[in-house]
PDB file of C-alpha atoms in Angstrom:
ATOM      1  CA  UNK A   1       0.000   0.000   0.000  1.00 82.00           C
ATOM      2  CA  UNK A   2       1.390   3.410  -0.934  1.00 91.00           C
ATOM      3  CA  UNK A   3       1.941   6.039   1.743  1.00 91.00           C
ATOM      4  CA  UNK A   4      -0.903   8.122   0.257  1.00 93.00           C
ATOM      5  CA  UNK A   5      -3.412   5.304   0.809  1.00 95.00           C
ATOM      6  CA  UNK A   6      -2.091   4.754   4.331  1.00 95.00           C
ATOM      7  CA  UNK A   7      -2.922   8.374   5.152  1.00 95.00           C
ATOM      8  CA  UNK A   8      -6.345   8.040   3.530  1.00 96.00           C
ATOM      9  CA  UNK A   9      -6.983   4.917   5.622  1.00 97.00           C
ATOM     10  CA  UNK A  10      -5.930   6.666   8.849  1.00 97.00           C
ATOM     11  CA  UNK A  11      -8.050   9.697   7.958  1.00 97.00           C
ATOM     12  CA  UNK A  12     -11.197   7.588   7.589  1.00 97.00           C
ATOM     13  CA  UNK A  13     -10.450   5.370  10.606  1.00 97.00           C
ATOM     14  CA  UNK A  14     -10.224   8.496  12.759  1.00 97.00           C
ATOM     15  CA  UNK A  15     -13.793   9.436  11.739  1.00 96.00           C
ATOM     16  CA  UNK A  16     -15.288   6.172  12.985  1.00 94.00           C
ATOM     17  CA  UNK A  17     -17.123   6.395  16.324  1.00 89.00           C
ATOM     18  CA  UNK A  18     -15.512   4.477  19.190  1.00 87.00           C
ATOM     19  CA  UNK A  19     -12.244   4.102  17.226  1.00 93.00           C
ATOM     20  CA  UNK A  20     -11.544   7.744  16.364  1.00 95.00           C
ATOM     21  CA  UNK A  21      -8.018   9.148  16.557  1.00 94.00           C
ATOM     22  CA  UNK A  22      -7.286   6.832  19.504  1.00 94.00           C
ATOM     23  CA  UNK A  23      -7.273   3.854  17.162  1.00 94.00           C
ATOM     24  CA  UNK A  24      -6.036   5.630  14.040  1.00 95.00           C
ATOM     25  CA  UNK A  25      -2.706   6.723  15.546  1.00 94.00           C
ATOM     26  CA  UNK A  26      -1.463   3.267  16.625  1.00 92.00           C
ATOM     27  CA  UNK A  27      -2.771   1.745  13.389  1.00 94.00           C
ATOM     28  CA  UNK A  28      -0.904   4.379  11.389  1.00 94.00           C
ATOM     29  CA  UNK A  29       2.329   3.663  13.219  1.00 90.00           C
ATOM     30  CA  UNK A  30       1.831  -0.094  12.894  1.00 89.00           C
ATOM     31  CA  UNK A  31       1.385   0.133   9.099  1.00 93.00           C
ATOM     32  CA  UNK A  32       4.620   2.062   8.723  1.00 90.00           C
ATOM     33  CA  UNK A  33       3.716   5.749   8.697  1.00 91.00           C
ATOM     34  CA  UNK A  34       7.043   7.338   9.583  1.00 85.00           C
ATOM     35  CA  UNK A  35       6.110  11.005  10.033  1.00 92.00           C
ATOM     36  CA  UNK A  36       4.433  11.284  13.462  1.00 91.00           C
ATOM     37  CA  UNK A  37       3.498  14.949  13.044  1.00 93.00           C
ATOM     38  CA  UNK A  38       1.724  14.207   9.742  1.00 95.00           C
ATOM     39  CA  UNK A  39       0.023  11.131  11.210  1.00 95.00           C
ATOM     40  CA  UNK A  40      -1.224  13.267  14.108  1.00 95.00           C
ATOM     41  CA  UNK A  41      -2.400  16.034  11.762  1.00 96.00           C
ATOM     42  CA  UNK A  42      -4.281  13.692   9.389  1.00 97.00           C
ATOM     43  CA  UNK A  43      -5.919  11.699  12.183  1.00 97.00           C
ATOM     44  CA  UNK A  44      -6.848  14.870  14.102  1.00 97.00           C
ATOM     45  CA  UNK A  45      -8.469  16.422  11.016  1.00 97.00           C
ATOM     46  CA  UNK A  46     -10.384  13.195  10.401  1.00 97.00           C
ATOM     47  CA  UNK A  47     -11.572  13.167  14.005  1.00 97.00           C
ATOM     48  CA  UNK A  48     -12.511  16.877  13.945  1.00 98.00           C
ATOM     49  CA  UNK A  49     -14.606  16.872  10.744  1.00 97.00           C
ATOM     50  CA  UNK A  50     -17.663  15.082  12.266  1.00 96.00           C
ATOM     51  CA  UNK A  51     -17.723  17.265  15.416  1.00 97.00           C
ATOM     52  CA  UNK A  52     -19.932  20.158  14.200  1.00 97.00           C
ATOM     53  CA  UNK A  53     -22.338  17.729  12.521  1.00 96.00           C
ATOM     54  CA  UNK A  54     -22.606  15.638  15.685  1.00 94.00           C
ATOM     55  CA  UNK A  55     -23.363  18.745  17.732  1.00 95.00           C
ATOM     56  CA  UNK A  56     -25.987  20.099  15.326  1.00 94.00           C
ATOM     57  CA  UNK A  57     -27.676  16.908  14.121  1.00 94.00           C
ATOM     58  CA  UNK A  58     -26.638  14.065  16.428  1.00 88.00           C
ATOM     59  CA  UNK A  59     -29.248  14.441  19.135  1.00 86.00           C
ATOM     60  CA  UNK A  60     -32.057  15.087  16.623  1.00 89.00           C
ATOM     61  CA  UNK A  61     -31.223  11.995  14.581  1.00 90.00           C
ATOM     62  CA  UNK A  62     -30.934   9.817  17.680  1.00 88.00           C
ATOM     63  CA  UNK A  63     -34.257  11.033  19.101  1.00 88.00           C
ATOM     64  CA  UNK A  64     -35.869  10.251  15.743  1.00 91.00           C
ATOM     65  CA  UNK A  65     -34.183   6.834  15.587  1.00 90.00           C
ATOM     66  CA  UNK A  66     -34.993   5.690  19.121  1.00 89.00           C
ATOM     67  CA  UNK A  67     -38.591   4.932  18.108  1.00 88.00           C
ATOM     68  CA  UNK A  68     -37.485   2.713  15.237  1.00 88.00           C
ATOM     69  CA  UNK A  69     -37.343  -1.047  15.518  1.00 86.00           C
ATOM     70  CA  UNK A  70     -34.331  -3.243  15.062  1.00 89.00           C
ATOM     71  CA  UNK A  71     -30.742  -2.154  14.862  1.00 90.00           C
ATOM     72  CA  UNK A  72     -31.465   1.548  14.317  1.00 89.00           C
ATOM     73  CA  UNK A  73     -33.665   1.767  17.409  1.00 91.00           C
ATOM     74  CA  UNK A  74     -31.245  -0.147  19.625  1.00 92.00           C
ATOM     75  CA  UNK A  75     -28.263   1.872  18.378  1.00 89.00           C
ATOM     76  CA  UNK A  76     -30.100   5.196  18.813  1.00 89.00           C
ATOM     77  CA  UNK A  77     -31.168   4.329  22.360  1.00 91.00           C
ATOM     78  CA  UNK A  78     -27.618   3.217  23.211  1.00 88.00           C
ATOM     79  CA  UNK A  79     -26.145   6.465  21.832  1.00 84.00           C
ATOM     80  CA  UNK A  80     -28.713   8.605  23.646  1.00 86.00           C
ATOM     81  CA  UNK A  81     -27.941   6.848  26.917  1.00 86.00           C
ATOM     82  CA  UNK A  82     -24.209   7.306  26.267  1.00 81.00           C
ATOM     83  CA  UNK A  83     -24.630  11.014  25.502  1.00 77.00           C
ATOM     84  CA  UNK A  84     -26.790  11.598  28.563  1.00 80.00           C
ATOM     85  CA  UNK A  85     -24.388   9.665  30.785  1.00 82.00           C
ATOM     86  CA  UNK A  86     -21.452  11.590  29.325  1.00 77.00           C
ATOM     87  CA  UNK A  87     -23.244  14.870  30.012  1.00 79.00           C
ATOM     88  CA  UNK A  88     -23.977  13.900  33.592  1.00 80.00           C
ATOM     89  CA  UNK A  89     -20.377  12.772  34.066  1.00 78.00           C
ATOM     90  CA  UNK A  90     -19.147  16.117  32.737  1.00 77.00           C
ATOM     91  CA  UNK A  91     -21.468  18.076  35.033  1.00 78.00           C
ATOM     92  CA  UNK A  92     -20.451  16.014  38.068  1.00 78.00           C
ATOM     93  CA  UNK A  93     -16.733  16.486  37.433  1.00 73.00           C
ATOM     94  CA  UNK A  94     -16.731  20.077  36.334  1.00 73.00           C
ATOM     95  CA  UNK A  95     -18.264  22.367  38.932  1.00 68.00           C
ATOM     96  CA  UNK A  96     -17.580  25.708  37.174  1.00 69.00           C
ATOM     97  CA  UNK A  97     -15.147  24.479  34.509  1.00 88.00           C
ATOM     98  CA  UNK A  98     -17.546  22.646  32.215  1.00 91.00           C
ATOM     99  CA  UNK A  99     -15.561  23.405  29.069  1.00 94.00           C
ATOM    100  CA  UNK A 100     -12.265  22.317  30.649  1.00 93.00           C
ATOM    101  CA  UNK A 101     -14.024  19.137  31.770  1.00 91.00           C
ATOM    102  CA  UNK A 102     -15.208  18.638  28.183  1.00 94.00           C
ATOM    103  CA  UNK A 103     -11.643  19.010  26.899  1.00 95.00           C
ATOM    104  CA  UNK A 104     -10.334  16.519  29.463  1.00 93.00           C
ATOM    105  CA  UNK A 105     -13.222  14.115  28.770  1.00 92.00           C
ATOM    106  CA  UNK A 106     -12.282  14.072  25.087  1.00 95.00           C
ATOM    107  CA  UNK A 107      -8.527  14.333  25.650  1.00 96.00           C
ATOM    108  CA  UNK A 108      -7.900  11.515  28.099  1.00 93.00           C
ATOM    109  CA  UNK A 109      -8.097   8.378  25.957  1.00 90.00           C
ATOM    110  CA  UNK A 110     -10.266   6.083  28.041  1.00 88.00           C
ATOM    111  CA  UNK A 111     -12.956   3.721  26.762  1.00 84.00           C
ATOM    112  CA  UNK A 112     -16.253   5.511  26.234  1.00 81.00           C
ATOM    113  CA  UNK A 113     -14.775   8.984  25.989  1.00 88.00           C
ATOM    114  CA  UNK A 114     -13.826  10.825  22.829  1.00 92.00           C
ATOM    115  CA  UNK A 115     -14.945  13.444  20.363  1.00 95.00           C
ATOM    116  CA  UNK A 116     -18.197  11.722  19.419  1.00 93.00           C
ATOM    117  CA  UNK A 117     -19.370  11.173  22.996  1.00 90.00           C
ATOM    118  CA  UNK A 118     -18.022  14.520  24.223  1.00 93.00           C
ATOM    119  CA  UNK A 119     -19.711  16.470  21.439  1.00 94.00           C
ATOM    120  CA  UNK A 120     -22.983  14.644  21.941  1.00 90.00           C
ATOM    121  CA  UNK A 121     -22.770  15.332  25.690  1.00 89.00           C
ATOM    122  CA  UNK A 122     -22.098  19.036  25.004  1.00 92.00           C
ATOM    123  CA  UNK A 123     -25.211  19.226  22.840  1.00 90.00           C
ATOM    124  CA  UNK A 124     -27.280  17.446  25.518  1.00 87.00           C
ATOM    125  CA  UNK A 125     -26.075  19.970  28.095  1.00 88.00           C
ATOM    126  CA  UNK A 126     -26.871  22.924  25.831  1.00 89.00           C
ATOM    127  CA  UNK A 127     -23.272  24.121  25.884  1.00 92.00           C
ATOM    128  CA  UNK A 128     -22.420  26.876  23.398  1.00 94.00           C
ATOM    129  CA  UNK A 129     -21.636  25.476  19.945  1.00 96.00           C
ATOM    130  CA  UNK A 130     -18.481  27.416  19.102  1.00 96.00           C
ATOM    131  CA  UNK A 131     -16.899  27.075  22.530  1.00 96.00           C
ATOM    132  CA  UNK A 132     -17.759  23.362  22.666  1.00 96.00           C
ATOM    133  CA  UNK A 133     -16.155  22.730  19.281  1.00 97.00           C
ATOM    134  CA  UNK A 134     -12.989  24.592  20.321  1.00 97.00           C
ATOM    135  CA  UNK A 135     -12.635  22.564  23.523  1.00 97.00           C
ATOM    136  CA  UNK A 136     -13.398  19.283  21.755  1.00 97.00           C
ATOM    137  CA  UNK A 137     -10.676  20.092  19.195  1.00 98.00           C
ATOM    138  CA  UNK A 138      -8.232  20.826  22.030  1.00 98.00           C
ATOM    139  CA  UNK A 139      -9.206  17.489  23.575  1.00 97.00           C
ATOM    140  CA  UNK A 140      -8.632  15.713  20.255  1.00 97.00           C
ATOM    141  CA  UNK A 141      -5.143  17.213  20.007  1.00 97.00           C
ATOM    142  CA  UNK A 142      -4.435  16.207  23.598  1.00 97.00           C
ATOM    143  CA  UNK A 143      -5.606  12.638  22.937  1.00 96.00           C
ATOM    144  CA  UNK A 144      -3.494  12.539  19.784  1.00 95.00           C
ATOM    145  CA  UNK A 145      -0.328  13.483  21.638  1.00 94.00           C
ATOM    146  CA  UNK A 146      -1.060  10.961  24.388  1.00 93.00           C
ATOM    147  CA  UNK A 147      -1.790   8.202  21.867  1.00 93.00           C
ATOM    148  CA  UNK A 148       1.309   9.020  19.853  1.00 91.00           C
ATOM    149  CA  UNK A 149       3.521   8.793  22.946  1.00 89.00           C
ATOM    150  CA  UNK A 150       1.789   5.635  24.197  1.00 90.00           C
ATOM    151  CA  UNK A 151       1.913   3.996  20.770  1.00 85.00           C
ATOM    152  CA  UNK A 152       5.588   4.671  20.345  1.00 80.00           C
ATOM    153  CA  UNK A 153       6.236   3.161  23.758  1.00 79.00           C
ATOM    154  CA  UNK A 154       4.073   0.059  23.286  1.00 67.00           C
ATOM    155  CA  UNK A 155       4.974  -0.604  19.665  1.00 56.00           C
ATOM    156  CA  UNK A 156       8.636   0.005  20.467  1.00 63.00           C
ATOM    157  CA  UNK A 157       8.552  -2.538  23.290  1.00 59.00           C
ATOM    158  CA  UNK A 158       6.853  -5.057  20.998  1.00 60.00           C
ATOM    159  CA  UNK A 159       9.534  -4.463  18.386  1.00 61.00           C
ATOM    160  CA  UNK A 160       7.090  -3.213  15.759  1.00 56.00           C
ATOM    161  CA  UNK A 161       8.795   0.188  15.412  1.00 54.00           C
TER     162      UNK A 161
END
């Protein structure tokens, strides 16, 4: 696979919910992408692109979908519960620094946190659009740096890099 297609792959992987940049960075390193700054940039851009759409349309689509039967209904209900739980978790942790809490929620790469969940939680809480997007982007960059450092350490120990 050419380097161009590796970057395209990482770009699209970073857009996928639950995987996001957190999965794209180690995958990029594992498939031989040798420019960490470019890997971080491409995966961050891929992770950032869905954010405004999630904020504006995510909750509306999920509310519409929760009444549907089958996979769409189950998925919509699961996402709504995740967004509401994420919003409550942000409120509980934040006190007066809700936007800082949002950045940390997105930026610390733990299961169940990330740009998709953080943005959905921000929309559930009625946080301001522009400020929410800025803090989610800062969180994405933070997560990218953490994942890059962690990936280099883990993949280096395993002898992959």
